[in-house]
């Protein structure tokens, strides 16, 4: 009985010791929590301007990562290329700017797209890509 009580107390102490970390943080050094990465990206998106080069965007947004239960979230999270309505090539860099709900995977709806044409920013935001598809 004492051994069981000791195990329960030890488990409770371990759970309390991880307080202050995000539910998406796997506790790996060198990685931000997903909440911190999203907040950082959200504040940096406000500094974007039309005409910025891809190199300037990547420099501004950074290349931090977040380690989640589903794996590593890179910055940018994902990249898409496509031909637009006008026949030009577009590239969308997706940066996580919102945090997922508990027990749900990271998905595109949590990201902000930064749309580039010929390596320069033309738009960003929730519906930015729809204008060019």
Backbone as JSON, one array per atom type, in Angstrom:
{
  "sequence": "XXXXXXXXXXXXXXXXXXXXXXXXXXXXXXXXXXXXXXXXXXXXXXXXXXXXXXXXXXXXXXXXXXXXXXXXXXXXXXXXXXXXXXXXXXXXXXXXXXXXXXXXXXXXXXXXXXXXXXXXXXXXXXXXXXXXX",
  "N": [[0.82, -1.19, 0.0], [1.93, 1.24, 0.83], [3.89, 1.47, -1.11], [2.39, 1.82, -3.42], [1.17, 4.25, -2.84], [3.46, 5.88, -2.8], [4.23, 5.74, -5.47], [2.07, 6.99, -6.72], [2.26, 9.59, -5.63], [4.76, 10.29, -6.68], [4.21, 10.32, -9.43], [2.37, 12.43, -9.5], [3.99, 14.55, -8.71], [5.78, 14.63, -10.85], [4.04, 15.4, -12.9], [3.33, 17.94, -12.01], [5.78, 19.21, -12.11], [6.19, 19.81, -14.75], [4.73, 22.06, -15.2], [3.83, 25.21, -16.67], [4.74, 24.8, -19.22], [3.78, 24.52, -22.62], [0.98, 22.62, -23.82], [1.68, 21.53, -26.18], [4.34, 21.33, -26.18], [7.13, 19.33, -26.3], [9.2, 19.35, -24.62], [11.78, 19.56, -25.61], [15.01, 20.8, -25.94], [15.98, 23.81, -27.62], [13.78, 24.14, -29.19], [10.82, 26.03, -29.71], [7.72, 26.42, -27.88], [4.61, 25.51, -29.39], [2.71, 27.48, -29.07], [4.32, 29.72, -28.49], [5.76, 29.92, -30.89], [3.67, 30.44, -32.71], [2.72, 32.91, -31.69], [5.0, 34.51, -32.04], [5.25, 34.41, -34.85], [2.82, 35.61, -35.56], [3.16, 38.25, -34.65], [5.24, 39.04, -36.27], [4.21, 38.89, -38.86], [2.8, 41.22, -39.06], [4.73, 42.98, -39.78], [5.29, 42.64, -42.42], [5.61, 43.62, -45.89], [4.33, 44.54, -49.08], [6.15, 43.54, -51.92], [8.46, 42.76, -50.65], [11.34, 40.64, -50.68], [11.7, 37.05, -51.02], [13.84, 36.13, -49.53], [14.07, 38.2, -47.64], [11.63, 37.86, -46.3], [11.94, 35.3, -45.14], [14.09, 35.85, -43.51], [12.96, 37.77, -41.78], [10.77, 36.32, -40.62], [12.04, 34.15, -39.48], [13.56, 30.96, -38.6], [12.81, 29.24, -36.61], [11.78, 26.32, -34.75], [9.17, 24.11, -33.61], [8.56, 21.58, -31.33], [6.2, 19.18, -31.3], [3.66, 16.89, -30.14], [2.97, 15.58, -32.42], [5.18, 15.78, -33.98], [7.9, 17.68, -35.44], [7.38, 21.11, -36.01], [8.08, 23.12, -38.57], [9.42, 26.32, -39.66], [9.08, 28.19, -42.4], [5.93, 26.41, -42.05], [4.86, 24.86, -44.14], [5.21, 24.78, -47.73], [3.84, 25.85, -50.8], [3.58, 25.62, -54.33], [2.19, 27.02, -57.28], [0.4, 27.48, -60.38], [-1.0, 30.51, -61.28], [-4.19, 32.19, -61.98], [-3.51, 33.97, -63.91], [-1.5, 32.69, -65.22], [1.03, 32.96, -64.21], [3.7, 31.86, -62.0], [3.22, 31.11, -58.62], [4.11, 31.21, -55.18], [3.44, 29.96, -52.0], [4.1, 30.57, -48.7], [3.57, 29.06, -45.71], [2.93, 30.0, -42.46], [2.63, 29.11, -39.1], [0.23, 30.63, -37.14], [-1.72, 30.43, -35.29], [-2.84, 28.42, -32.53], [-3.36, 24.91, -32.26], [-6.28, 23.07, -31.17], [-6.62, 21.04, -28.21], [-5.58, 17.67, -28.7], [-5.83, 17.68, -31.46], [-4.46, 17.71, -34.76], [-1.8, 19.8, -36.13], [-2.76, 22.02, -38.65], [-3.53, 23.42, -41.9], [-5.38, 25.51, -41.6], [-4.57, 26.84, -39.37], [-2.55, 28.4, -40.1], [-0.92, 31.24, -41.64], [-0.84, 32.36, -44.9], [1.79, 33.51, -46.93], [2.06, 35.04, -49.88], [3.94, 34.8, -52.8], [5.12, 36.18, -55.85], [7.2, 35.75, -58.51], [9.27, 35.72, -56.65], [8.71, 37.81, -54.92], [6.76, 39.42, -52.37], [3.29, 39.48, -52.72], [0.89, 39.34, -51.44], [-0.74, 38.5, -48.31], [-2.28, 36.54, -45.75], [-5.51, 35.22, -44.69], [-7.25, 34.75, -46.96], [-5.59, 35.3, -49.06], [-4.32, 33.7, -50.99], [-6.44, 32.76, -52.53], [-7.1, 34.8, -54.3], [-5.36, 34.5, -56.41], [-5.44, 31.91, -57.39]],
  "CA": [[0.0, 0.0, 0.0], [2.84, 2.38, 0.87], [4.57, 1.56, -2.41], [1.42, 2.4, -4.35], [1.06, 5.67, -2.48], [4.7, 6.54, -3.22], [4.18, 5.84, -6.93], [1.07, 8.02, -7.06], [2.85, 10.89, -5.28], [5.84, 10.55, -7.64], [3.56, 10.69, -10.69], [1.78, 13.76, -9.34], [5.09, 15.5, -8.7], [6.28, 14.74, -12.23], [3.06, 16.17, -13.65], [3.43, 19.33, -11.57], [7.09, 19.75, -12.49], [6.16, 20.29, -16.13], [3.88, 23.24, -15.27], [4.41, 26.34, -17.35], [5.05, 24.49, -20.61], [2.6, 24.37, -23.44], [0.56, 21.25, -24.04], [2.28, 21.07, -27.42], [5.79, 21.31, -26.02], [7.63, 18.01, -25.92], [10.29, 19.55, -23.69], [13.06, 19.41, -26.28], [15.79, 22.04, -25.98], [16.18, 24.38, -28.94], [12.5, 24.29, -29.86], [9.82, 26.84, -29.04], [6.41, 25.79, -27.8], [3.81, 25.89, -30.55], [2.08, 28.76, -28.73], [5.33, 30.77, -28.65], [6.04, 30.05, -32.32], [2.51, 31.1, -33.31], [2.72, 34.31, -31.25], [6.11, 35.16, -32.72], [4.89, 34.55, -36.26], [1.72, 36.56, -35.66], [3.68, 39.61, -34.51], [6.12, 39.34, -37.41], [3.38, 39.08, -40.05], [2.42, 42.63, -39.08], [5.86, 43.76, -40.31], [5.45, 42.36, -43.85], [5.18, 44.65, -46.84], [4.28, 44.11, -50.48], [7.41, 43.76, -52.61], [9.59, 42.14, -49.94], [11.87, 39.43, -51.32], [11.55, 35.81, -50.25], [14.96, 36.11, -48.58], [13.71, 39.12, -46.55], [10.53, 37.24, -45.55], [12.5, 34.22, -44.32], [14.91, 36.5, -42.49], [12.04, 38.38, -40.82], [9.95, 35.33, -39.92], [12.91, 33.25, -38.75], [13.5, 29.53, -38.93], [12.63, 28.47, -35.38], [10.94, 25.14, -34.86], [8.43, 23.71, -32.42], [8.43, 20.13, -31.22], [4.88, 18.85, -30.78], [3.42, 15.44, -30.03], [2.86, 15.06, -33.79], [6.46, 15.93, -34.66], [8.48, 19.02, -35.49], [6.73, 22.11, -36.85], [9.1, 24.01, -39.12], [9.03, 27.7, -39.96], [7.64, 28.02, -42.59], [5.39, 25.09, -41.78], [4.82, 24.19, -45.44], [5.34, 25.67, -48.9], [3.12, 25.37, -51.99], [3.76, 26.39, -55.57], [1.08, 26.79, -58.2], [0.2, 28.43, -61.47], [-2.15, 31.36, -60.99], [-5.16, 32.44, -63.04], [-2.82, 34.74, -64.94], [-0.45, 31.87, -65.8], [2.29, 33.16, -63.49], [4.0, 30.94, -60.9], [3.09, 31.67, -57.28], [4.6, 30.38, -54.08], [2.82, 30.34, -50.72], [4.81, 30.13, -47.5], [2.58, 28.99, -44.63], [3.49, 30.15, -41.12], [1.65, 28.86, -38.04], [-0.07, 31.85, -36.39], [-2.73, 30.08, -34.28], [-2.53, 27.14, -31.88], [-4.39, 23.89, -32.42], [-7.03, 22.64, -30.0], [-6.08, 19.79, -27.67], [-5.81, 16.4, -29.39], [-6.02, 17.86, -32.9], [-3.16, 17.96, -35.4], [-1.54, 21.11, -36.75], [-3.33, 21.99, -40.0], [-3.38, 24.65, -42.68], [-6.26, 26.58, -41.1], [-3.87, 27.52, -38.28], [-1.41, 29.1, -40.69], [-1.12, 32.41, -42.49], [-0.09, 32.22, -46.15], [2.46, 34.67, -47.52], [2.06, 34.71, -51.3], [5.01, 35.44, -53.57], [5.12, 36.06, -57.31], [8.55, 36.08, -58.95], [10.11, 35.9, -55.48], [8.35, 39.03, -54.17], [5.47, 39.33, -51.68], [2.16, 40.17, -53.36], [-0.24, 39.34, -50.51], [-0.68, 37.55, -47.2], [-3.5, 36.47, -44.96], [-6.38, 34.06, -44.79], [-7.76, 34.51, -48.32], [-4.64, 35.87, -50.02], [-4.05, 32.77, -52.08], [-7.64, 32.62, -53.36], [-7.09, 35.82, -55.34], [-4.46, 34.15, -57.5], [-5.7, 30.54, -57.87]],
  "C": [[0.87, 1.25, 0.0], [3.53, 2.59, -0.47], [3.65, 2.2, -3.44], [1.25, 3.88, -4.09], [2.27, 6.45, -2.95], [4.71, 6.73, -4.73], [3.21, 6.94, -7.35], [1.61, 9.4, -6.78], [3.93, 11.25, -6.29], [5.26, 10.98, -8.98], [2.97, 12.09, -10.62], [2.87, 14.83, -9.34], [5.67, 15.7, -10.09], [5.33, 15.59, -13.07], [3.14, 17.64, -13.29], [4.73, 19.97, -12.01], [7.09, 20.28, -13.9], [5.26, 21.5, -16.29], [4.59, 24.39, -15.95], [4.82, 26.05, -18.78], [3.75, 24.28, -21.35], [2.24, 22.9, -23.59], [1.19, 20.68, -25.31], [3.78, 20.97, -27.32], [6.22, 19.94, -25.56], [8.85, 18.14, -25.02], [11.67, 19.42, -24.31], [13.76, 20.75, -26.37], [15.95, 22.5, -27.42], [14.9, 24.58, -29.72], [11.62, 25.22, -29.03], [8.58, 26.0, -28.79], [5.63, 26.25, -29.03], [3.14, 27.25, -30.31], [3.06, 29.91, -28.9], [5.66, 31.0, -30.11], [4.91, 30.8, -33.02], [2.47, 32.58, -32.95], [3.83, 35.1, -31.94], [5.78, 35.42, -34.18], [3.8, 35.61, -36.44], [2.23, 38.0, -35.56], [4.55, 40.0, -35.7], [5.34, 39.55, -38.7], [2.98, 40.55, -40.18], [3.52, 43.51, -39.67], [6.1, 43.5, -41.8], [5.06, 43.56, -44.69], [5.22, 44.07, -48.25], [5.61, 44.48, -51.13], [8.62, 43.2, -51.9], [10.05, 40.9, -50.7], [11.64, 38.22, -50.42], [12.63, 35.73, -49.18], [14.64, 37.01, -47.38], [12.59, 38.55, -45.68], [11.09, 36.17, -44.61], [13.37, 34.8, -43.21], [14.03, 37.11, -41.38], [11.33, 37.33, -39.97], [10.8, 34.35, -39.1], [12.71, 31.79, -39.14], [13.4, 28.67, -37.67], [11.75, 27.26, -35.65], [10.22, 24.91, -33.53], [8.32, 22.2, -32.45], [7.09, 19.83, -30.56], [4.75, 17.34, -30.67], [3.34, 14.79, -31.41], [4.16, 15.15, -34.55], [6.91, 17.38, -34.64], [7.67, 19.89, -36.45], [7.81, 23.09, -37.28], [8.54, 25.4, -39.38], [9.72, 28.12, -41.25], [7.21, 26.56, -42.39], [5.34, 24.26, -43.06], [4.9, 25.24, -46.54], [4.59, 25.03, -50.06], [3.51, 26.23, -53.18], [2.6, 26.04, -56.49], [1.1, 27.81, -59.32], [-1.07, 29.21, -61.14], [-3.08, 31.49, -62.18], [-4.5, 33.14, -64.22], [-1.68, 33.98, -65.61], [0.89, 32.02, -65.12], [2.45, 32.11, -62.4], [3.92, 31.68, -59.58], [3.63, 30.67, -56.28], [3.93, 30.88, -52.81], [3.63, 29.72, -49.6], [3.8, 30.17, -46.36], [3.3, 29.02, -43.28], [2.39, 29.96, -40.09], [1.47, 30.14, -37.23], [-1.17, 31.63, -35.35], [-2.4, 28.69, -33.75], [-3.7, 26.18, -32.06], [-5.08, 23.58, -31.09], [-6.43, 21.34, -29.48], [-6.51, 18.58, -28.49], [-6.18, 16.57, -30.86], [-4.67, 18.17, -33.53], [-3.03, 19.41, -35.89], [-2.05, 21.0, -38.19], [-3.26, 23.37, -40.63], [-4.25, 25.8, -42.18], [-5.63, 27.35, -39.94], [-2.73, 28.4, -38.79], [-1.86, 30.32, -41.49], [-0.24, 32.22, -43.72], [0.53, 33.56, -46.54], [2.69, 34.29, -48.97], [3.12, 35.52, -52.03], [4.81, 35.19, -55.05], [6.49, 36.56, -57.75], [9.46, 36.42, -57.76], [9.83, 37.13, -54.65], [6.95, 38.86, -53.56], [4.42, 40.14, -52.45], [0.96, 40.24, -52.43], [0.04, 38.37, -49.38], [-2.01, 37.58, -46.48], [-4.35, 35.28, -45.34], [-6.83, 33.75, -46.22], [-6.82, 35.0, -49.41], [-4.43, 34.96, -51.22], [-5.22, 32.63, -53.04], [-7.68, 33.64, -54.5], [-6.31, 35.41, -56.58], [-4.69, 32.77, -58.07], [-6.6, 30.55, -59.08]]
}
